[in-house]
N, CA, C and O atoms as CSV, one atom per row, in Angstrom:
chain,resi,resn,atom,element,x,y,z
A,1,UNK,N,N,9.164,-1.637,23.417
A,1,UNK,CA,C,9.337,-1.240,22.042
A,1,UNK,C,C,8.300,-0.166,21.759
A,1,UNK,O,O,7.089,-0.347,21.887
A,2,UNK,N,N,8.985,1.198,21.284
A,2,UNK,CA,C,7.675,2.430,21.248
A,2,UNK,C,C,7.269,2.062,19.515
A,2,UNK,O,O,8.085,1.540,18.756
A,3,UNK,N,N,6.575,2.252,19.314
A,3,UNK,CA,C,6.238,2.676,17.764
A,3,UNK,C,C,6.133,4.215,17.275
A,3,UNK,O,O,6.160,5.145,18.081
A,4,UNK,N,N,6.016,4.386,15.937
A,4,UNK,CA,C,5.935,5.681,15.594
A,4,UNK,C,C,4.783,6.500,16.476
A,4,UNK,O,O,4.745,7.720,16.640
A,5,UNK,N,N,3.926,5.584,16.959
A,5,UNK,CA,C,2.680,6.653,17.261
A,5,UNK,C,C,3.151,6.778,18.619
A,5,UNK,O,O,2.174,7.168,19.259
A,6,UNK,N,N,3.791,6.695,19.118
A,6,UNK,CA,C,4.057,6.530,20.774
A,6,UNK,C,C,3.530,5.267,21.898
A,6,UNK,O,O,3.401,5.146,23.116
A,7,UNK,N,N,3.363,4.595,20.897
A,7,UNK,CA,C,2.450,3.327,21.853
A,7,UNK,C,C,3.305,2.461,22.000
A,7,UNK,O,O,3.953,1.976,21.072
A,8,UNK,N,N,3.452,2.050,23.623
A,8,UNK,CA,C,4.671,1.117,23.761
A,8,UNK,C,C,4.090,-0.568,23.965
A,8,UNK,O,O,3.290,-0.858,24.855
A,9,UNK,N,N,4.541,-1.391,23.167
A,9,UNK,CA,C,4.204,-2.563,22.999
A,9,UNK,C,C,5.604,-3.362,23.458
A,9,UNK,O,O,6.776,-3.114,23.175
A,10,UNK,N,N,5.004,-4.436,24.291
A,10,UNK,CA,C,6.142,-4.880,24.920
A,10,UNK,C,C,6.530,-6.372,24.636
A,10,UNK,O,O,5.889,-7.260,24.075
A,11,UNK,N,N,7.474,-6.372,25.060
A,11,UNK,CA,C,8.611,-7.278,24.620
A,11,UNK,C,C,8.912,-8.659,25.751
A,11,UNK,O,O,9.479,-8.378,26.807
A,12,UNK,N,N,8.665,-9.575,25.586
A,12,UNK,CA,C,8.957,-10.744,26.863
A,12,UNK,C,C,9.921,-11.954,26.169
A,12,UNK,O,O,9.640,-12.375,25.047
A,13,UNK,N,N,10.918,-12.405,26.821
A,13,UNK,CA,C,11.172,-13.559,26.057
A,13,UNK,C,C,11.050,-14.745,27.482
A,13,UNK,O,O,11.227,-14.721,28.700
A,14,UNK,N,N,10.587,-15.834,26.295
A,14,UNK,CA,C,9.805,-17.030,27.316
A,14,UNK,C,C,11.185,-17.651,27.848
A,14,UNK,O,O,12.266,-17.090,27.667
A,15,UNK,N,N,11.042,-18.798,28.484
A,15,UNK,CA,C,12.113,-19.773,29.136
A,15,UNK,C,C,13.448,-20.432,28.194
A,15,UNK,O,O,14.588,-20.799,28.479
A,16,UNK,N,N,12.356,-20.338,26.494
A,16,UNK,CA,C,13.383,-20.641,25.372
A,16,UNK,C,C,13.930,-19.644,24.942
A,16,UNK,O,O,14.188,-19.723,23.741
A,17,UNK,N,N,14.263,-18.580,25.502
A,17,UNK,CA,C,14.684,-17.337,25.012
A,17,UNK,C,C,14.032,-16.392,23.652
A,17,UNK,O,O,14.676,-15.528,23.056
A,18,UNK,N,N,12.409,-16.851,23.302
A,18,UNK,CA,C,11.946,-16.774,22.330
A,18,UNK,C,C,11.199,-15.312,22.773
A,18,UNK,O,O,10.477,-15.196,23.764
A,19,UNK,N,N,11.500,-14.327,21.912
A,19,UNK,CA,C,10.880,-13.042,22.265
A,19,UNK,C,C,9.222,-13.170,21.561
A,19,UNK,O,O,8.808,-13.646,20.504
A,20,UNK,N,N,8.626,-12.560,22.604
A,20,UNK,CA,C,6.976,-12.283,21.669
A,20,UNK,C,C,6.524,-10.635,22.169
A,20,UNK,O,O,6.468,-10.244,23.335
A,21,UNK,N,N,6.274,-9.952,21.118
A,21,UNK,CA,C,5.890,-8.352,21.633
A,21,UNK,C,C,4.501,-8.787,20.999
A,21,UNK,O,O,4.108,-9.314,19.958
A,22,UNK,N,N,3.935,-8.255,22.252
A,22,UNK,CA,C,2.172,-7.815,22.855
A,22,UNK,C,C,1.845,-6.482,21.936
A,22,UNK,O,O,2.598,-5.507,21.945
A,23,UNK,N,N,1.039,-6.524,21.405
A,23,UNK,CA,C,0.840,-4.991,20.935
A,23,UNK,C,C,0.068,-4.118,21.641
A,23,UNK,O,O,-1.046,-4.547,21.942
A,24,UNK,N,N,0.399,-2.800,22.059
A,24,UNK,CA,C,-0.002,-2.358,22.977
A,24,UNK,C,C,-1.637,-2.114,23.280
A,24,UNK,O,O,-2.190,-1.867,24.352
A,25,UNK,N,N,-2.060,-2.233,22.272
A,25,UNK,CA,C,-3.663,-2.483,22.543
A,25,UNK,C,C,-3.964,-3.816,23.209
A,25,UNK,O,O,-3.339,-4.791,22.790
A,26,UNK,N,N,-4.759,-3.969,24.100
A,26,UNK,CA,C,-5.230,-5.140,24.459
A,26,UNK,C,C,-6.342,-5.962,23.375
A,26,UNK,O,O,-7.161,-5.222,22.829
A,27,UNK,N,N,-6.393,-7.150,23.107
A,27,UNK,CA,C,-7.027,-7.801,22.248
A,27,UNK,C,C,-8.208,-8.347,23.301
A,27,UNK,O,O,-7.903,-8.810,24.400
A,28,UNK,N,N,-9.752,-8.227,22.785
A,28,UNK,CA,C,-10.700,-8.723,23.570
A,28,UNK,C,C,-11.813,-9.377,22.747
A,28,UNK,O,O,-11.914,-8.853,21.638
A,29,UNK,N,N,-12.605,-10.289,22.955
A,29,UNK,CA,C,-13.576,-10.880,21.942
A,29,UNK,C,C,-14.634,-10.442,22.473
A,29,UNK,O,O,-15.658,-10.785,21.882
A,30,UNK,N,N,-14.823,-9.557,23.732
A,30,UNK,CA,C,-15.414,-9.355,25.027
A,30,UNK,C,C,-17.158,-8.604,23.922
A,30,UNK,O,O,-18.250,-8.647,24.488
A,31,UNK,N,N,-17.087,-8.239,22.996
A,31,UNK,CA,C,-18.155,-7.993,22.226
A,31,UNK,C,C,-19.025,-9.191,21.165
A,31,UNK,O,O,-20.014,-9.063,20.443
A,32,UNK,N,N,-18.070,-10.440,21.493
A,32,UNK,CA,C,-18.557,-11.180,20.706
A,32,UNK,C,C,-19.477,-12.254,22.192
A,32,UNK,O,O,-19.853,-13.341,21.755
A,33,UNK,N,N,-19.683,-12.120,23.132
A,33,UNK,CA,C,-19.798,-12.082,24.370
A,33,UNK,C,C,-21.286,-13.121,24.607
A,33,UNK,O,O,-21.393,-14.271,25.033
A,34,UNK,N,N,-22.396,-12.042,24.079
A,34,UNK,CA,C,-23.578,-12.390,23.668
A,34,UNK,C,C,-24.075,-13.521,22.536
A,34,UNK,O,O,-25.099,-14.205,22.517
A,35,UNK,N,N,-23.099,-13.461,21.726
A,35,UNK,CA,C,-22.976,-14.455,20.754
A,35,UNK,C,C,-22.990,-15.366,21.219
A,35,UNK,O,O,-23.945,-16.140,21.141
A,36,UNK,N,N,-21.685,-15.641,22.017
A,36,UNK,CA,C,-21.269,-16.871,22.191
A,36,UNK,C,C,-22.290,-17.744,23.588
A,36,UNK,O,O,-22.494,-18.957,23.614
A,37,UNK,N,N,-22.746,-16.838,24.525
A,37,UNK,CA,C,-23.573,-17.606,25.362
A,37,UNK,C,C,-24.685,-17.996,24.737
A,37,UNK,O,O,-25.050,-19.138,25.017
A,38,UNK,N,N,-25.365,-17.372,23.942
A,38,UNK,CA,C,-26.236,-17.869,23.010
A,38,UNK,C,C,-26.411,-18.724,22.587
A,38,UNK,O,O,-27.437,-19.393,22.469
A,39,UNK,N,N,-25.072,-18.906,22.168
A,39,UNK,CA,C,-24.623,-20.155,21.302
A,39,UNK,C,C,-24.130,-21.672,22.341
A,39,UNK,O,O,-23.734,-22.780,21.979
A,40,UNK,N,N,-24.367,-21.114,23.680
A,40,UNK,CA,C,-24.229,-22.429,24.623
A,40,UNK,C,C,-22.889,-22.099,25.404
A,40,UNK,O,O,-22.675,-22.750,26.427
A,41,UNK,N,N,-21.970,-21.143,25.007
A,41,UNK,CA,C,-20.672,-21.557,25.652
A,41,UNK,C,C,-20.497,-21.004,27.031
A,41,UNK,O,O,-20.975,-19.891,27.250
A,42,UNK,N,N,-19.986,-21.525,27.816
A,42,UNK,CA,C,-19.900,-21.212,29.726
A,42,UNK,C,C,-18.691,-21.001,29.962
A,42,UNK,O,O,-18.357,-20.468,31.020
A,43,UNK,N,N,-17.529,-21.485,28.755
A,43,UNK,CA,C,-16.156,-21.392,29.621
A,43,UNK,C,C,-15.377,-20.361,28.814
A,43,UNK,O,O,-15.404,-20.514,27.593
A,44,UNK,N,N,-14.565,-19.155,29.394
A,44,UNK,CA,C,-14.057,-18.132,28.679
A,44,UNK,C,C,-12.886,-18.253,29.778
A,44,UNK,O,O,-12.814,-18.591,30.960
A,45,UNK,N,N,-11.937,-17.767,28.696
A,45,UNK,CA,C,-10.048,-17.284,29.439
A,45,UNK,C,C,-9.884,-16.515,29.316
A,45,UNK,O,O,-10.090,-16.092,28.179
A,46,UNK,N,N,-9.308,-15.490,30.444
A,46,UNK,CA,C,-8.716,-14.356,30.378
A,46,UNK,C,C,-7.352,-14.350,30.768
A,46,UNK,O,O,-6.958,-14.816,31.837
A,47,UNK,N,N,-6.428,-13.681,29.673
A,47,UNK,CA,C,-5.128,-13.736,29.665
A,47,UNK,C,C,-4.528,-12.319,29.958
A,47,UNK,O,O,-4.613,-11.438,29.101
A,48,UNK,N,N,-4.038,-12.138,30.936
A,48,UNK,CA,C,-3.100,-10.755,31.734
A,48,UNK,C,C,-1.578,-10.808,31.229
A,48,UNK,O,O,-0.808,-11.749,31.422
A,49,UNK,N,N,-1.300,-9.650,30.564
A,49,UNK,CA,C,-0.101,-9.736,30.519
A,49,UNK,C,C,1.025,-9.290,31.338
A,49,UNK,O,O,1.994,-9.939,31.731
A,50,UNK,N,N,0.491,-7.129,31.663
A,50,UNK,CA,C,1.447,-6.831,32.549
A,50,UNK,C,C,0.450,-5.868,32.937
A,50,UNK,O,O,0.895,-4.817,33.399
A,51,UNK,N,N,-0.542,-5.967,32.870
A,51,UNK,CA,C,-1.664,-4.634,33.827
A,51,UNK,C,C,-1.620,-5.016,35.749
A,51,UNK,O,O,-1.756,-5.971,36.514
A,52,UNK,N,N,-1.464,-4.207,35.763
A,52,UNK,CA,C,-1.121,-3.797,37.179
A,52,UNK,C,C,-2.000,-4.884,38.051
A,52,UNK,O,O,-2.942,-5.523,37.582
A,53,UNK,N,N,-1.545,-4.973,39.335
A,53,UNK,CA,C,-2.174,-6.017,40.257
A,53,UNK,C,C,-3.306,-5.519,40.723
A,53,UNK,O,O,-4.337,-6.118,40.417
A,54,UNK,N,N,-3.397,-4.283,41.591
A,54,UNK,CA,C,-4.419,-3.662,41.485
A,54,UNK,C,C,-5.714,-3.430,41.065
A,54,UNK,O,O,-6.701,-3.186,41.759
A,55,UNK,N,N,-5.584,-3.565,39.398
A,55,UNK,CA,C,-6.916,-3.722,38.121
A,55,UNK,C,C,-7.106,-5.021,37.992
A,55,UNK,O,O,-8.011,-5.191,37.175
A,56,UNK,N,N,-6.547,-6.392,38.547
A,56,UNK,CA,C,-6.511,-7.667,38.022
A,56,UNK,C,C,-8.043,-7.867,38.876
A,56,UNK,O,O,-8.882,-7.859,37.976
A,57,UNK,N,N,-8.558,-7.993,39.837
A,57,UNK,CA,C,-10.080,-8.199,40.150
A,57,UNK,C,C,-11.034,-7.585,39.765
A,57,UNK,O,O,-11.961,-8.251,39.304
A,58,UNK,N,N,-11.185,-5.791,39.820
A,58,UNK,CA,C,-11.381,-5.551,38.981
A,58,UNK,C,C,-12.144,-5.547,37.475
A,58,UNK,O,O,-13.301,-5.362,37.098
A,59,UNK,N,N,-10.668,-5.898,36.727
A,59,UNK,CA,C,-11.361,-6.601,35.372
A,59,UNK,C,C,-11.815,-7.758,35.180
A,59,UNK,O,O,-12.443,-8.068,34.168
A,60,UNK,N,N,-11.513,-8.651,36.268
A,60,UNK,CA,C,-11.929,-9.947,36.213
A,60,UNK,C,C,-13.267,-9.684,36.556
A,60,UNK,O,O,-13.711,-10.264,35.565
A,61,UNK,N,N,-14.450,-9.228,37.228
A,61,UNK,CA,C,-15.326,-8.523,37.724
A,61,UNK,C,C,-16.191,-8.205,36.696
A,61,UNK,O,O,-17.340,-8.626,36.562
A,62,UNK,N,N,-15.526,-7.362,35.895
A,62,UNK,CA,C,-15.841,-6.304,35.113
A,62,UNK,C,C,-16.518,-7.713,33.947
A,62,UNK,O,O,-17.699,-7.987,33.730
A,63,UNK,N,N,-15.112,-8.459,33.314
A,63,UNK,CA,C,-15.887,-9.880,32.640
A,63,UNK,C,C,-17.072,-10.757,33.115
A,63,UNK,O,O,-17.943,-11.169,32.348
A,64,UNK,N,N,-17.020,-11.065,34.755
A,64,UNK,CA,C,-18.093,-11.853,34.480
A,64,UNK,C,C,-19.264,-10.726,34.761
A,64,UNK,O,O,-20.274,-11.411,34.599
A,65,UNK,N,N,-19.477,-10.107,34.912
A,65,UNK,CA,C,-20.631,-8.958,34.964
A,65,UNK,C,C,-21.030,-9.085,33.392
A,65,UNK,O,O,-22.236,-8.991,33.167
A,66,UNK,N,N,-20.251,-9.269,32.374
A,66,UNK,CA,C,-20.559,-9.298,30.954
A,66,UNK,C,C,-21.003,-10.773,30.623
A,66,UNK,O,O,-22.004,-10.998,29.942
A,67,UNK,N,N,-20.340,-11.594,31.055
A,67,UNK,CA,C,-21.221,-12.998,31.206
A,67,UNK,C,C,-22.138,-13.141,31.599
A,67,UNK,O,O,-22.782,-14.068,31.106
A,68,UNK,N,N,-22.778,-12.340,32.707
A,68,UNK,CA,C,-23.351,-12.454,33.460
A,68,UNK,C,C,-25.313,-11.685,32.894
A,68,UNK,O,O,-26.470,-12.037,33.123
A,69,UNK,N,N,-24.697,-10.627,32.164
A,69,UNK,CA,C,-25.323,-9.814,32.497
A,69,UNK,C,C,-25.128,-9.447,30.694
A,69,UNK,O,O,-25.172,-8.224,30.567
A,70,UNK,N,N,-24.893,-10.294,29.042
A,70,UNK,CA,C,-24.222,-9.609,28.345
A,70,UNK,C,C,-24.886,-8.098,28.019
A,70,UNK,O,O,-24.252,-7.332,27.292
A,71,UNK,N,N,-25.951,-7.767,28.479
A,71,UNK,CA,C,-26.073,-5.871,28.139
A,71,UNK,C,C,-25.179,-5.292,28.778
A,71,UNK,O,O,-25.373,-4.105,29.040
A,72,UNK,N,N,-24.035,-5.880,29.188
A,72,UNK,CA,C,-23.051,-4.783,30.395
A,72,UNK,C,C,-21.979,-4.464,29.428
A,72,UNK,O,O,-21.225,-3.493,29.481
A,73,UNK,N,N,-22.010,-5.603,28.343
A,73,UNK,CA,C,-20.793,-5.644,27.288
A,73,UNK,C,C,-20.361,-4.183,26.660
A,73,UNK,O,O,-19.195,-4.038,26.292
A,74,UNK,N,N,-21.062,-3.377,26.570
A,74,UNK,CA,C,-20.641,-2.194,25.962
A,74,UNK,C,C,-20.059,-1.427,27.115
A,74,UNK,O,O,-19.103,-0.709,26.822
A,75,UNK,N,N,-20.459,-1.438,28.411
A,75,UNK,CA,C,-20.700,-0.965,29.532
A,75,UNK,C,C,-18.735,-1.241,29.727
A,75,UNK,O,O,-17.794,-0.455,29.833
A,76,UNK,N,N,-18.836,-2.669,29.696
A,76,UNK,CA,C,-16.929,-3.123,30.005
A,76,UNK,C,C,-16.283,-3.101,29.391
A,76,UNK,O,O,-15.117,-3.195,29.777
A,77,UNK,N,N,-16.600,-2.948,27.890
A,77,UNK,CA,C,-16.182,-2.623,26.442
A,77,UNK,C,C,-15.186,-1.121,27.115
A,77,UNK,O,O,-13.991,-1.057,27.405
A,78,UNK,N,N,-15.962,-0.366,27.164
A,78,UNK,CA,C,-15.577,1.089,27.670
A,78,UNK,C,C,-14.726,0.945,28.564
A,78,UNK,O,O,-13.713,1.555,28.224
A,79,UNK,N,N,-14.579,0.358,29.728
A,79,UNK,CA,C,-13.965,0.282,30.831
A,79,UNK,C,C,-12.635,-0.036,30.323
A,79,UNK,O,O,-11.709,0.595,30.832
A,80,UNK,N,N,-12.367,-0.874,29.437
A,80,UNK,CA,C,-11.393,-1.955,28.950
A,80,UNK,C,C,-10.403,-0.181,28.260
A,80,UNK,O,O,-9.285,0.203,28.605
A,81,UNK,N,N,-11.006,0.238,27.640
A,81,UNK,CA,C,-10.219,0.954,27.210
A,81,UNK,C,C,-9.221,1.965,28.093
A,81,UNK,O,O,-8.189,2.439,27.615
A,82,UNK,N,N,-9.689,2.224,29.464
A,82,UNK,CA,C,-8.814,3.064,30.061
A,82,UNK,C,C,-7.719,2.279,31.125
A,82,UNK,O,O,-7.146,2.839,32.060
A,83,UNK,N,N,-7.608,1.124,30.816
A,83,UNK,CA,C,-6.973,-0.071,32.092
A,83,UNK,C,C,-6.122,0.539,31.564
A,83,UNK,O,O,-6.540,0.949,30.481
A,84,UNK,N,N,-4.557,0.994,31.854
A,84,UNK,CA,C,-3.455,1.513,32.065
A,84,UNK,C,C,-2.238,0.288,31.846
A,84,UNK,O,O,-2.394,-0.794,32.413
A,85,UNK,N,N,-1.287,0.487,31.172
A,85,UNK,CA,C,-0.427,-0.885,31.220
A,85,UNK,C,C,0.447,-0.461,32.359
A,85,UNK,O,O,0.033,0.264,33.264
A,86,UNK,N,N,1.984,-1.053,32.275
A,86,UNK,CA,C,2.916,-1.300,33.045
A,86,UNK,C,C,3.308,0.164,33.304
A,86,UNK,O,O,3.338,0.592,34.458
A,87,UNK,N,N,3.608,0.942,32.245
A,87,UNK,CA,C,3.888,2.368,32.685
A,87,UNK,C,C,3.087,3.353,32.679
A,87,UNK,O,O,3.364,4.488,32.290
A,88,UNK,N,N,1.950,2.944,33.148
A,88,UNK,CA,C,0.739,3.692,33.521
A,88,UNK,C,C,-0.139,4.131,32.450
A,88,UNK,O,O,-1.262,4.535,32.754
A,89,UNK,N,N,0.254,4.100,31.152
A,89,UNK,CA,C,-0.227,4.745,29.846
A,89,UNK,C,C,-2.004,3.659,29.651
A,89,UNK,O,O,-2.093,2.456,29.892
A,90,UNK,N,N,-3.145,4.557,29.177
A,90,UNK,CA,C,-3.848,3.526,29.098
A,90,UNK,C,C,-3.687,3.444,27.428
A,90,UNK,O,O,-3.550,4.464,26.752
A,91,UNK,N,N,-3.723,2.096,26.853
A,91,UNK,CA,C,-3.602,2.071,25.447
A,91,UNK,C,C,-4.863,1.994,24.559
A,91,UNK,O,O,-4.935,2.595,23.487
A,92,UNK,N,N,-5.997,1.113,25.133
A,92,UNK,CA,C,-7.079,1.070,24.482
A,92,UNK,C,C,-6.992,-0.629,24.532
A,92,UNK,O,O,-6.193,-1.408,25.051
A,93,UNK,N,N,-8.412,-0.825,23.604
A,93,UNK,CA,C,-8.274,-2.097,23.188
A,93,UNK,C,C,-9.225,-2.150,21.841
A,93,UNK,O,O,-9.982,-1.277,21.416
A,94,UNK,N,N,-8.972,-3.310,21.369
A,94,UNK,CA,C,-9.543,-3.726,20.317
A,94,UNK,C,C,-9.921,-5.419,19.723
A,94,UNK,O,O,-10.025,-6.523,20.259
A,95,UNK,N,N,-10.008,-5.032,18.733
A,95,UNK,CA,C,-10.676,-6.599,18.243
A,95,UNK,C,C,-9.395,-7.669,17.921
A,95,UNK,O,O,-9.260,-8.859,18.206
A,96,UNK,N,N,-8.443,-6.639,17.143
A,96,UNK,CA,C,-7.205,-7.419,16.584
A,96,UNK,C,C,-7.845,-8.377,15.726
A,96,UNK,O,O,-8.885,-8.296,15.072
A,97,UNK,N,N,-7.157,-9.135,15.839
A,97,UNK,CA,C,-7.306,-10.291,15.096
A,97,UNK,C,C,-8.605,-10.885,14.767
A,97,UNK,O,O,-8.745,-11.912,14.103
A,98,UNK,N,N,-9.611,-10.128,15.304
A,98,UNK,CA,C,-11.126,-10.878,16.024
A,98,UNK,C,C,-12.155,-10.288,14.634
A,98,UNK,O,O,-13.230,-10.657,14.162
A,99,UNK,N,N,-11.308,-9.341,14.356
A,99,UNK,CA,C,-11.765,-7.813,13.677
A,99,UNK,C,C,-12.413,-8.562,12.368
A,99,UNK,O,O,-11.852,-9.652,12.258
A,100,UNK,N,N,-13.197,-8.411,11.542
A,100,UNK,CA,C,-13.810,-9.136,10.032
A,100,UNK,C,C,-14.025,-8.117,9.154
A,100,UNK,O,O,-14.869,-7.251,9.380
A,101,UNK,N,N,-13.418,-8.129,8.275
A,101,UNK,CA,C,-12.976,-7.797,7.015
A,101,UNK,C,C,-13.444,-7.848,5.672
A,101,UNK,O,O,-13.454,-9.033,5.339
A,102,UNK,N,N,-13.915,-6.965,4.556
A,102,UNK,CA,C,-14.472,-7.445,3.584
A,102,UNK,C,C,-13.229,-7.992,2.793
A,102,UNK,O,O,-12.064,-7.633,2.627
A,103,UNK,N,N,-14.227,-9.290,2.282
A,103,UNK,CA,C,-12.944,-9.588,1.261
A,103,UNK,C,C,-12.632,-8.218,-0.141
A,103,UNK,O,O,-13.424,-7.321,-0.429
A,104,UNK,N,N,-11.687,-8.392,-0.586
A,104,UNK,CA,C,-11.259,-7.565,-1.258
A,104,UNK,C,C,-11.198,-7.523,-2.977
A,104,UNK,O,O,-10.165,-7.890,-3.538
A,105,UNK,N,N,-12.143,-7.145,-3.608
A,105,UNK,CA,C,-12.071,-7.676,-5.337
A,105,UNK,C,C,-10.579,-7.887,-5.205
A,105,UNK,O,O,-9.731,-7.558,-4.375
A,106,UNK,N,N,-10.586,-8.803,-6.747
A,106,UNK,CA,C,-9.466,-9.249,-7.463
A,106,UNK,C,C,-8.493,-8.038,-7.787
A,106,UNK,O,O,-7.314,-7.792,-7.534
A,107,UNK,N,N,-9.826,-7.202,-8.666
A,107,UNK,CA,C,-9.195,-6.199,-9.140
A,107,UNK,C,C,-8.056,-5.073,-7.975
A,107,UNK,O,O,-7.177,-4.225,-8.122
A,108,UNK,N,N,-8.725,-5.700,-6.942
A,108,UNK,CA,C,-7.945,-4.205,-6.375
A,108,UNK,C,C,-6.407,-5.086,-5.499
A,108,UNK,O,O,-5.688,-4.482,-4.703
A,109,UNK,N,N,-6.262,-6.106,-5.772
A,109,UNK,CA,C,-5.009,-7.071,-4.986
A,109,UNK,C,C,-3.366,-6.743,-6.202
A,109,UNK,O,O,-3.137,-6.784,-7.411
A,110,UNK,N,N,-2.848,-6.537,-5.344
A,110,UNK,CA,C,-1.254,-6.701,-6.552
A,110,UNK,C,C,-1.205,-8.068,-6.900
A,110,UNK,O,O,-1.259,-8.806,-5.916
A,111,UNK,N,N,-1.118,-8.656,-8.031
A,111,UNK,CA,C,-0.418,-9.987,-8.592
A,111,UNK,C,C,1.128,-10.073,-7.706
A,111,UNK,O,O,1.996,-9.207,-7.601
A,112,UNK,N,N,1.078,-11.365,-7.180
A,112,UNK,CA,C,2.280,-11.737,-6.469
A,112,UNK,C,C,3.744,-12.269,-7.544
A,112,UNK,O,O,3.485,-12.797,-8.625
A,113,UNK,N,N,4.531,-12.162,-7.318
A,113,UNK,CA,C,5.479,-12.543,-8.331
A,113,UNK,C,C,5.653,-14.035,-8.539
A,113,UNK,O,O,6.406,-14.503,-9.393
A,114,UNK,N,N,4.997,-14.673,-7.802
A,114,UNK,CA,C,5.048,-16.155,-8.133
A,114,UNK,C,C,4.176,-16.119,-9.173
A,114,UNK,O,O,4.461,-16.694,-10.224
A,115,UNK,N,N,2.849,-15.353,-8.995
A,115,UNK,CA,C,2.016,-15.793,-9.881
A,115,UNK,C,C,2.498,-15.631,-11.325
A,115,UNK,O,O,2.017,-16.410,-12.148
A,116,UNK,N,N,3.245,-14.863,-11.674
A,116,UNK,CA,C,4.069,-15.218,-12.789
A,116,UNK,C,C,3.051,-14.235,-14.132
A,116,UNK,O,O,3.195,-14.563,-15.310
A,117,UNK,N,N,2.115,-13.108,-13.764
A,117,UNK,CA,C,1.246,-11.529,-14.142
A,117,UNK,C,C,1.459,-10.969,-14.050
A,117,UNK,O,O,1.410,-10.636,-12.866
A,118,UNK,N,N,1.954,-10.069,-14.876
A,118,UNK,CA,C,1.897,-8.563,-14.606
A,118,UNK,C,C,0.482,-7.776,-14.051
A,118,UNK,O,O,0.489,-6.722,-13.415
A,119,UNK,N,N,-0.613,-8.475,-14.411
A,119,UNK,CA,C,-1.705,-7.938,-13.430
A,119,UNK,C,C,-2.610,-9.133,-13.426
A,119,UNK,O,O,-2.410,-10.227,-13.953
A,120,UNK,N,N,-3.673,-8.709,-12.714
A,120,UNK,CA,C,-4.761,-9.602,-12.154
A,120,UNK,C,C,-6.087,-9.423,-13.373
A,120,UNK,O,O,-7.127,-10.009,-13.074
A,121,UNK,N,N,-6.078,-8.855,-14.348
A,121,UNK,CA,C,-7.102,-8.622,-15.145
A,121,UNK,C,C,-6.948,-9.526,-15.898
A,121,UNK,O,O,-7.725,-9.684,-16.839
C-alpha cells in the first residue's frame, strides 16, 4: 500500500484472513534503551517484519551493542534509519506510538457531538 508521500507500507493477512498494514517506518523504543536498563530491565524483543535476511544479524548486533553498551544508542539509532525494506527502499524509523505528546488545552480541542456544545468555552 503506497501513500501519498511514496512510502510503501505493507499489507499481511494472518491465518484468520485478518489484514494488518505495518507502516512503513519502523517503530523502535531503541532510545528509551538507557532508561530502561537503569531501571533493572534485561529482557527486550525484537520484532522483524520483512527486512531482508541479510540485515537480520546485523541489526540484531547492532541492538545488543545498545544494551550492551547504551552510549551506542544514538550510534544504532542512525543505523536503524537506513535498513532498507522488502523493495529495497530505506524508510526510516521512529518512535510511533512511543512518541509523548503535550497534552493539548481545552481551548484548542473541537467539542465532540456527543458532548452536546457548540464549544468548549
Amino acid at each position: 500500500l503506497r501513500d501519498s508521500s511514496g512510502r510503501d507500507h505493507l499489507v499481511l493477512a494472518d491465518m484468520g484472513c485478518r489484514n494488518t498494514v505495518f507502516s512503513a517506518q519502523a517503530q523502535s523504543a531503541l532510545q528509551f534503551v538507557p532508561r530502561l536498563v537503569a531501571a533493572g530491565l534485561r529482557h527486550f524483543r525484537i520484532e522483524l517484519v520483512d527486512e531482508p535476511a541479510d540485515l537480520v544479524v546485523p541489526l540484531v548486533q547492532a541492538y545488543a551493542d545498545a544494551l550492551a553498551d547504551p552510549q551506542q544508542t544514538r550510534r544504532v539509532w542512525n543505523s536503524l534509519r537506513n535498513i532498507p525494506d522488502a523493495n529495497g527502499n530505506a524508510q526510516g524509523v521512529t518512535l510511533g506510538s512511543l512518541h509523548t505528546r503535550n497534552e493539548r488545552e481545552r481551548s484548542q480541542m473541537k467539542p465532540t457531538k456527543a458532548s452536546g456544545l457548540n464549544s468548549l468555552d
